[in-house]
């Protein structure tokens, strides 16, 4: 994930840590309020660590599969691809504040990739191709979202969304 795509997450982390940490450490509060603030501080700090870890992850598409490099590395074979879901999230009516999440299952392992990564289109294209080859059943929503980025799922089977 390129750092510029995560800038807003870093800003949220900083605001959350400063506000909850500031109130926690500089004000005398009742125990219950202190526990709530501490929980918020831990949550924002964990979100910041997760965001930082995402800048260290890189996905490589190979003819054999998908490789995740960085923290928690892994290799996933296209022949093991068993489930695909592509979700679209819109924050506002304009499409600039929206993103997609591509969720994949390779046997028992799951991988989730957001559209903010470099070369998301190439990754989605490879997934669509292998979902078709593997004749994976996908939801109507997933098929529509792939079509929205100009990709067809070919021989993949479609079922109604629940």
PDB file of N, CA, C and O in Angstrom, residues 35-95:
ATOM      1  N   UNK A  35     -10.916   3.839  32.167  1.00  0.00           N
ATOM      2  CA  UNK A  35     -10.908   2.577  31.418  1.00  0.00           C
ATOM      3  C   UNK A  35     -11.442   2.765  29.998  1.00  0.00           C
ATOM      4  O   UNK A  35     -10.913   2.184  29.043  1.00  0.00           O
ATOM      5  N   UNK A  36     -12.460   3.587  29.853  1.00  0.00           N
ATOM      6  CA  UNK A  36     -13.003   3.872  28.521  1.00  0.00           C
ATOM      7  C   UNK A  36     -11.958   4.603  27.679  1.00  0.00           C
ATOM      8  O   UNK A  36     -11.729   4.270  26.509  1.00  0.00           O
ATOM      9  N   UNK A  37     -11.304   5.609  28.267  1.00  0.00           N
ATOM     10  CA  UNK A  37     -10.261   6.338  27.538  1.00  0.00           C
ATOM     11  C   UNK A  37      -9.082   5.430  27.191  1.00  0.00           C
ATOM     12  O   UNK A  37      -8.530   5.514  26.097  1.00  0.00           O
ATOM     13  N   UNK A  38      -8.694   4.571  28.128  1.00  0.00           N
ATOM     14  CA  UNK A  38      -7.602   3.638  27.874  1.00  0.00           C
ATOM     15  C   UNK A  38      -7.960   2.690  26.734  1.00  0.00           C
ATOM     16  O   UNK A  38      -7.132   2.421  25.859  1.00  0.00           O
ATOM     17  N   UNK A  39      -9.211   2.222  26.729  1.00  0.00           N
ATOM     18  CA  UNK A  39      -9.658   1.348  25.636  1.00  0.00           C
ATOM     19  C   UNK A  39      -9.573   2.079  24.298  1.00  0.00           C
ATOM     20  O   UNK A  39      -9.122   1.514  23.298  1.00  0.00           O
ATOM     21  N   UNK A  40     -10.002   3.333  24.271  1.00  0.00           N
ATOM     22  CA  UNK A  40      -9.917   4.129  23.046  1.00  0.00           C
ATOM     23  C   UNK A  40      -8.485   4.341  22.618  1.00  0.00           C
ATOM     24  O   UNK A  40      -8.149   4.233  21.433  1.00  0.00           O
ATOM     25  N   UNK A  41      -7.611   4.647  23.580  1.00  0.00           N
ATOM     26  CA  UNK A  41      -6.194   4.851  23.288  1.00  0.00           C
ATOM     27  C   UNK A  41      -5.588   3.587  22.670  1.00  0.00           C
ATOM     28  O   UNK A  41      -4.886   3.655  21.652  1.00  0.00           O
ATOM     29  N   UNK A  42      -5.869   2.436  23.257  1.00  0.00           N
ATOM     30  CA  UNK A  42      -5.349   1.167  22.753  1.00  0.00           C
ATOM     31  C   UNK A  42      -5.890   0.884  21.348  1.00  0.00           C
ATOM     32  O   UNK A  42      -5.148   0.454  20.459  1.00  0.00           O
ATOM     33  N   UNK A  43      -7.174   1.154  21.149  1.00  0.00           N
ATOM     34  CA  UNK A  43      -7.779   0.945  19.840  1.00  0.00           C
ATOM     35  C   UNK A  43      -7.127   1.816  18.766  1.00  0.00           C
ATOM     36  O   UNK A  43      -6.776   1.320  17.687  1.00  0.00           O
ATOM     37  N   UNK A  44      -6.958   3.105  19.051  1.00  0.00           N
ATOM     38  CA  UNK A  44      -6.331   3.998  18.074  1.00  0.00           C
ATOM     39  C   UNK A  44      -4.867   3.627  17.834  1.00  0.00           C
ATOM     40  O   UNK A  44      -4.388   3.683  16.702  1.00  0.00           O
ATOM     41  N   UNK A  45      -4.160   3.239  18.888  1.00  0.00           N
ATOM     42  CA  UNK A  45      -2.761   2.836  18.721  1.00  0.00           C
ATOM     43  C   UNK A  45      -2.663   1.569  17.867  1.00  0.00           C
ATOM     44  O   UNK A  45      -1.804   1.471  16.980  1.00  0.00           O
ATOM     45  N   UNK A  46      -3.554   0.604  18.113  1.00  0.00           N
ATOM     46  CA  UNK A  46      -3.559  -0.631  17.317  1.00  0.00           C
ATOM     47  C   UNK A  46      -3.885  -0.328  15.853  1.00  0.00           C
ATOM     48  O   UNK A  46      -3.282  -0.896  14.940  1.00  0.00           O
ATOM     49  N   UNK A  47      -4.813   0.595  15.629  1.00  0.00           N
ATOM     50  CA  UNK A  47      -5.161   1.007  14.264  1.00  0.00           C
ATOM     51  C   UNK A  47      -3.940   1.629  13.590  1.00  0.00           C
ATOM     52  O   UNK A  47      -3.676   1.370  12.411  1.00  0.00           O
ATOM     53  N   UNK A  48      -3.188   2.430  14.319  1.00  0.00           N
ATOM     54  CA  UNK A  48      -1.974   3.041  13.771  1.00  0.00           C
ATOM     55  C   UNK A  48      -0.925   2.006  13.420  1.00  0.00           C
ATOM     56  O   UNK A  48      -0.282   2.092  12.365  1.00  0.00           O
ATOM     57  N   UNK A  49      -0.745   1.028  14.278  1.00  0.00           N
ATOM     58  CA  UNK A  49       0.217  -0.045  14.002  1.00  0.00           C
ATOM     59  C   UNK A  49      -0.219  -0.842  12.777  1.00  0.00           C
ATOM     60  O   UNK A  49       0.595  -1.152  11.900  1.00  0.00           O
ATOM     61  N   UNK A  50      -1.513  -1.148  12.693  1.00  0.00           N
ATOM     62  CA  UNK A  50      -2.039  -1.874  11.526  1.00  0.00           C
ATOM     63  C   UNK A  50      -1.819  -1.060  10.247  1.00  0.00           C
ATOM     64  O   UNK A  50      -1.437  -1.604   9.212  1.00  0.00           O
ATOM     65  N   UNK A  51      -2.042   0.233  10.319  1.00  0.00           N
ATOM     66  CA  UNK A  51      -1.834   1.097   9.154  1.00  0.00           C
ATOM     67  C   UNK A  51      -0.367   1.079   8.743  1.00  0.00           C
ATOM     68  O   UNK A  51      -0.045   0.958   7.559  1.00  0.00           O
ATOM     69  N   UNK A  52       0.536   1.174   9.700  1.00  0.00           N
ATOM     70  CA  UNK A  52       1.967   1.151   9.398  1.00  0.00           C
ATOM     71  C   UNK A  52       2.348  -0.192   8.771  1.00  0.00           C
ATOM     72  O   UNK A  52       3.107  -0.232   7.794  1.00  0.00           O
ATOM     73  N   UNK A  53       1.818  -1.281   9.305  1.00  0.00           N
ATOM     74  CA  UNK A  53       2.125  -2.600   8.741  1.00  0.00           C
ATOM     75  C   UNK A  53       1.643  -2.706   7.292  1.00  0.00           C
ATOM     76  O   UNK A  53       2.291  -3.346   6.463  1.00  0.00           O
ATOM     77  N   UNK A  54       0.520  -2.076   6.978  1.00  0.00           N
ATOM     78  CA  UNK A  54      -0.003  -2.116   5.610  1.00  0.00           C
ATOM     79  C   UNK A  54       0.952  -1.443   4.624  1.00  0.00           C
ATOM     80  O   UNK A  54       0.998  -1.819   3.459  1.00  0.00           O
ATOM     81  N   UNK A  55       1.721  -0.453   5.065  1.00  0.00           N
ATOM     82  CA  UNK A  55       2.683   0.185   4.155  1.00  0.00           C
ATOM     83  C   UNK A  55       3.842  -0.756   3.836  1.00  0.00           C
ATOM     84  O   UNK A  55       4.570  -0.530   2.876  1.00  0.00           O
ATOM     85  N   UNK A  56       4.007  -1.789   4.637  1.00  0.00           N
ATOM     86  CA  UNK A  56       5.110  -2.734   4.445  1.00  0.00           C
ATOM     87  C   UNK A  56       4.702  -3.964   3.639  1.00  0.00           C
ATOM     88  O   UNK A  56       5.522  -4.832   3.385  1.00  0.00           O
ATOM     89  N   UNK A  57       3.430  -4.054   3.235  1.00  0.00           N
ATOM     90  CA  UNK A  57       2.935  -5.218   2.505  1.00  0.00           C
ATOM     91  C   UNK A  57       2.925  -4.928   1.012  1.00  0.00           C
ATOM     92  O   UNK A  57       2.527  -3.849   0.579  1.00  0.00           O
ATOM     93  N   UNK A  58       3.355  -5.907   0.246  1.00  0.00           N
ATOM     94  CA  UNK A  58       3.339  -5.797  -1.209  1.00  0.00           C
ATOM     95  C   UNK A  58       2.798  -7.110  -1.775  1.00  0.00           C
ATOM     96  O   UNK A  58       3.159  -8.188  -1.312  1.00  0.00           O
ATOM     97  N   UNK A  59       1.917  -6.997  -2.760  1.00  0.00           N
ATOM     98  CA  UNK A  59       1.378  -8.177  -3.422  1.00  0.00           C
ATOM     99  C   UNK A  59       1.984  -8.293  -4.812  1.00  0.00           C
ATOM    100  O   UNK A  59       2.064  -7.314  -5.541  1.00  0.00           O
ATOM    101  N   UNK A  60       2.417  -9.497  -5.160  1.00  0.00           N
ATOM    102  CA  UNK A  60       2.957  -9.774  -6.487  1.00  0.00           C
ATOM    103  C   UNK A  60       2.090 -10.822  -7.162  1.00  0.00           C
ATOM    104  O   UNK A  60       1.806 -11.866  -6.590  1.00  0.00           O
ATOM    105  N   UNK A  61       1.687 -10.526  -8.394  1.00  0.00           N
ATOM    106  CA  UNK A  61       0.925 -11.481  -9.191  1.00  0.00           C
ATOM    107  C   UNK A  61       1.918 -12.237 -10.055  1.00  0.00           C
ATOM    108  O   UNK A  61       2.707 -11.637 -10.779  1.00  0.00           O
ATOM    109  N   UNK A  62       1.890 -13.549  -9.942  1.00  0.00           N
ATOM    110  CA  UNK A  62       2.762 -14.407 -10.752  1.00  0.00           C
ATOM    111  C   UNK A  62       1.875 -15.370 -11.543  1.00  0.00           C
ATOM    112  O   UNK A  62       0.688 -15.521 -11.230  1.00  0.00           O
ATOM    113  N   UNK A  63       2.438 -16.041 -12.540  1.00  0.00           N
ATOM    114  CA  UNK A  63       1.632 -17.026 -13.274  1.00  0.00           C
ATOM    115  C   UNK A  63       1.116 -18.160 -12.374  1.00  0.00           C
ATOM    116  O   UNK A  63       0.060 -18.725 -12.634  1.00  0.00           O
ATOM    117  N   UNK A  64       1.843 -18.447 -11.311  1.00  0.00           N
ATOM    118  CA  UNK A  64       1.459 -19.545 -10.411  1.00  0.00           C
ATOM    119  C   UNK A  64       0.473 -19.119  -9.339  1.00  0.00           C
ATOM    120  O   UNK A  64      -0.261 -19.936  -8.813  1.00  0.00           O
ATOM    121  N   UNK A  65       0.505 -17.837  -8.976  1.00  0.00           N
ATOM    122  CA  UNK A  65      -0.367 -17.417  -7.885  1.00  0.00           C
ATOM    123  C   UNK A  65      -0.112 -15.991  -7.437  1.00  0.00           C
ATOM    124  O   UNK A  65       0.425 -15.165  -8.183  1.00  0.00           O
ATOM    125  N   UNK A  66      -0.460 -15.755  -6.205  1.00  0.00           N
ATOM    126  CA  UNK A  66      -0.336 -14.431  -5.600  1.00  0.00           C
ATOM    127  C   UNK A  66       0.636 -14.543  -4.429  1.00  0.00           C
ATOM    128  O   UNK A  66       0.534 -15.478  -3.630  1.00  0.00           O
ATOM    129  N   UNK A  67       1.576 -13.615  -4.355  1.00  0.00           N
ATOM    130  CA  UNK A  67       2.530 -13.618  -3.249  1.00  0.00           C
ATOM    131  C   UNK A  67       2.350 -12.349  -2.431  1.00  0.00           C
ATOM    132  O   UNK A  67       2.239 -11.260  -2.988  1.00  0.00           O
ATOM    133  N   UNK A  68       2.321 -12.530  -1.114  1.00  0.00           N
ATOM    134  CA  UNK A  68       2.268 -11.387  -0.208  1.00  0.00           C
ATOM    135  C   UNK A  68       3.653 -11.278   0.435  1.00  0.00           C
ATOM    136  O   UNK A  68       4.139 -12.217   1.050  1.00  0.00           O
ATOM    137  N   UNK A  69       4.276 -10.110   0.239  1.00  0.00           N
ATOM    138  CA  UNK A  69       5.604  -9.874   0.796  1.00  0.00           C
ATOM    139  C   UNK A  69       5.504  -8.837   1.907  1.00  0.00           C
ATOM    140  O   UNK A  69       4.594  -8.021   1.923  1.00  0.00           O
ATOM    141  N   UNK A  70       6.449  -8.874   2.818  1.00  0.00           N
ATOM    142  CA  UNK A  70       6.448  -7.947   3.943  1.00  0.00           C
ATOM    143  C   UNK A  70       6.111  -8.701   5.209  1.00  0.00           C
ATOM    144  O   UNK A  70       6.498  -9.862   5.377  1.00  0.00           O
ATOM    145  N   UNK A  71       5.372  -8.059   6.106  1.00  0.00           N
ATOM    146  CA  UNK A  71       4.947  -8.737   7.325  1.00  0.00           C
ATOM    147  C   UNK A  71       3.898  -9.774   6.974  1.00  0.00           C
ATOM    148  O   UNK A  71       3.052  -9.571   6.128  1.00  0.00           O
ATOM    149  N   UNK A  72       3.959 -10.912   7.632  1.00  0.00           N
ATOM    150  CA  UNK A  72       3.051 -12.030   7.382  1.00  0.00           C
ATOM    151  C   UNK A  72       3.074 -12.446   5.911  1.00  0.00           C
ATOM    152  O   UNK A  72       2.047 -12.458   5.241  1.00  0.00           O
ATOM    153  N   UNK A  73       4.261 -12.795   5.375  1.00  0.00           N
ATOM    154  CA  UNK A  73       4.354 -13.169   3.959  1.00  0.00           C
ATOM    155  C   UNK A  73       3.619 -14.484   3.689  1.00  0.00           C
ATOM    156  O   UNK A  73       3.390 -15.282   4.599  1.00  0.00           O
ATOM    157  N   UNK A  74       3.252 -14.678   2.444  1.00  0.00           N
ATOM    158  CA  UNK A  74       2.591 -15.917   2.070  1.00  0.00           C
ATOM    159  C   UNK A  74       2.518 -16.058   0.566  1.00  0.00           C
ATOM    160  O   UNK A  74       2.595 -15.080  -0.169  1.00  0.00           O
ATOM    161  N   UNK A  75       2.394 -17.290   0.125  1.00  0.00           N
ATOM    162  CA  UNK A  75       2.218 -17.589  -1.300  1.00  0.00           C
ATOM    163  C   UNK A  75       0.915 -18.345  -1.454  1.00  0.00           C
ATOM    164  O   UNK A  75       0.617 -19.261  -0.684  1.00  0.00           O
ATOM    165  N   UNK A  76       0.138 -17.962  -2.445  1.00  0.00           N
ATOM    166  CA  UNK A  76      -1.168 -18.549  -2.666  1.00  0.00           C
ATOM    167  C   UNK A  76      -1.267 -18.965  -4.130  1.00  0.00           C
ATOM    168  O   UNK A  76      -1.059 -18.144  -5.020  1.00  0.00           O
ATOM    169  N   UNK A  77      -1.555 -20.238  -4.381  1.00  0.00           N
ATOM    170  CA  UNK A  77      -1.612 -20.768  -5.744  1.00  0.00           C
ATOM    171  C   UNK A  77      -2.971 -20.499  -6.371  1.00  0.00           C
ATOM    172  O   UNK A  77      -4.010 -20.663  -5.718  1.00  0.00           O
ATOM    173  N   UNK A  78      -2.966 -20.110  -7.651  1.00  0.00           N
ATOM    174  CA  UNK A  78      -4.222 -19.877  -8.357  1.00  0.00           C
ATOM    175  C   UNK A  78      -5.070 -21.138  -8.378  1.00  0.00           C
ATOM    176  O   UNK A  78      -6.298 -21.065  -8.325  1.00  0.00           O
ATOM    177  N   UNK A  79      -4.432 -22.292  -8.457  1.00  0.00           N
ATOM    178  CA  UNK A  79      -5.198 -23.551  -8.491  1.00  0.00           C
ATOM    179  C   UNK A  79      -5.962 -23.779  -7.192  1.00  0.00           C
ATOM    180  O   UNK A  79      -6.940 -24.527  -7.167  1.00  0.00           O
ATOM    181  N   UNK A  80      -5.545 -23.126  -6.091  1.00  0.00           N
ATOM    182  CA  UNK A  80      -6.234 -23.248  -4.798  1.00  0.00           C
ATOM    183  C   UNK A  80      -7.303 -22.180  -4.591  1.00  0.00           C
ATOM    184  O   UNK A  80      -7.997 -22.195  -3.573  1.00  0.00           O
ATOM    185  N   UNK A  81      -7.430 -21.238  -5.532  1.00  0.00           N
ATOM    186  CA  UNK A  81      -8.416 -20.165  -5.395  1.00  0.00           C
ATOM    187  C   UNK A  81      -9.812 -20.778  -5.369  1.00  0.00           C
ATOM    188  O   UNK A  81     -10.232 -21.438  -6.312  1.00  0.00           O
ATOM    189  N   UNK A  82     -10.543 -20.574  -4.261  1.00  0.00           N
ATOM    190  CA  UNK A  82     -11.851 -21.226  -4.110  1.00  0.00           C
ATOM    191  C   UNK A  82     -13.005 -20.249  -3.896  1.00  0.00           C
ATOM    192  O   UNK A  82     -14.159 -20.643  -4.021  1.00  0.00           O
ATOM    193  N   UNK A  83     -12.718 -19.002  -3.555  1.00  0.00           N
ATOM    194  CA  UNK A  83     -13.795 -18.023  -3.355  1.00  0.00           C
ATOM    195  C   UNK A  83     -13.271 -16.623  -3.655  1.00  0.00           C
ATOM    196  O   UNK A  83     -12.119 -16.296  -3.357  1.00  0.00           O
ATOM    197  N   UNK A  84     -14.151 -15.807  -4.264  1.00  0.00           N
ATOM    198  CA  UNK A  84     -13.804 -14.436  -4.629  1.00  0.00           C
ATOM    199  C   UNK A  84     -14.984 -13.536  -4.298  1.00  0.00           C
ATOM    200  O   UNK A  84     -16.133 -13.865  -4.606  1.00  0.00           O
ATOM    201  N   UNK A  85     -14.673 -12.403  -3.680  1.00  0.00           N
ATOM    202  CA  UNK A  85     -15.696 -11.392  -3.421  1.00  0.00           C
ATOM    203  C   UNK A  85     -15.076 -10.020  -3.670  1.00  0.00           C
ATOM    204  O   UNK A  85     -13.973  -9.748  -3.195  1.00  0.00           O
ATOM    205  N   UNK A  86     -15.769  -9.180  -4.425  1.00  0.00           N
ATOM    206  CA  UNK A  86     -15.308  -7.821  -4.667  1.00  0.00           C
ATOM    207  C   UNK A  86     -16.403  -6.881  -4.182  1.00  0.00           C
ATOM    208  O   UNK A  86     -17.507  -6.871  -4.721  1.00  0.00           O
ATOM    209  N   UNK A  87     -16.090  -6.129  -3.143  1.00  0.00           N
ATOM    210  CA  UNK A  87     -17.053  -5.199  -2.533  1.00  0.00           C
ATOM    211  C   UNK A  87     -16.670  -3.765  -2.845  1.00  0.00           C
ATOM    212  O   UNK A  87     -15.492  -3.422  -2.867  1.00  0.00           O
ATOM    213  N   UNK A  88     -17.688  -2.952  -3.045  1.00  0.00           N
ATOM    214  CA  UNK A  88     -17.512  -1.522  -3.330  1.00  0.00           C
ATOM    215  C   UNK A  88     -18.058  -0.738  -2.142  1.00  0.00           C
ATOM    216  O   UNK A  88     -19.157  -1.011  -1.670  1.00  0.00           O
ATOM    217  N   UNK A  89     -17.264   0.207  -1.656  1.00  0.00           N
ATOM    218  CA  UNK A  89     -17.667   1.039  -0.524  1.00  0.00           C
ATOM    219  C   UNK A  89     -17.620   2.497  -0.940  1.00  0.00           C
ATOM    220  O   UNK A  89     -16.581   2.993  -1.363  1.00  0.00           O
ATOM    221  N   UNK A  90     -18.741   3.177  -0.830  1.00  0.00           N
ATOM    222  CA  UNK A  90     -18.813   4.594  -1.170  1.00  0.00           C
ATOM    223  C   UNK A  90     -19.058   5.389   0.103  1.00  0.00           C
ATOM    224  O   UNK A  90     -20.013   5.132   0.834  1.00  0.00           O
ATOM    225  N   UNK A  91     -18.177   6.339   0.377  1.00  0.00           N
ATOM    226  CA  UNK A  91     -18.330   7.179   1.556  1.00  0.00           C
ATOM    227  C   UNK A  91     -19.271   8.339   1.249  1.00  0.00           C
ATOM    228  O   UNK A  91     -20.091   8.727   2.048  1.00  0.00           O
ATOM    229  N   UNK A  92     -19.130   8.871   0.059  1.00  0.00           N
ATOM    230  CA  UNK A  92     -19.979   9.967  -0.408  1.00  0.00           C
ATOM    231  C   UNK A  92     -20.515   9.602  -1.779  1.00  0.00           C
ATOM    232  O   UNK A  92     -20.166   8.577  -2.338  1.00  0.00           O
ATOM    233  N   UNK A  93     -21.334  10.464  -2.343  1.00  0.00           N
ATOM    234  CA  UNK A  93     -21.895  10.183  -3.664  1.00  0.00           C
ATOM    235  C   UNK A  93     -20.859  10.243  -4.767  1.00  0.00           C
ATOM    236  O   UNK A  93     -20.996   9.600  -5.788  1.00  0.00           O
ATOM    237  N   UNK A  94     -19.778  11.017  -4.555  1.00  0.00           N
ATOM    238  CA  UNK A  94     -18.731  11.049  -5.578  1.00  0.00           C
ATOM    239  C   UNK A  94     -17.858   9.808  -5.436  1.00  0.00           C
ATOM    240  O   UNK A  94     -17.719   9.238  -4.378  1.00  0.00           O
ATOM    241  N   UNK A  95     -17.296   9.379  -6.534  1.00  0.00           N
ATOM    242  CA  UNK A  95     -16.529   8.130  -6.518  1.00  0.00           C
ATOM    243  C   UNK A  95     -15.101   8.309  -6.009  1.00  0.00           C
ATOM    244  O   UNK A  95     -14.394   7.336  -5.816  1.00  0.00           O
TER     245      UNK A  95
END
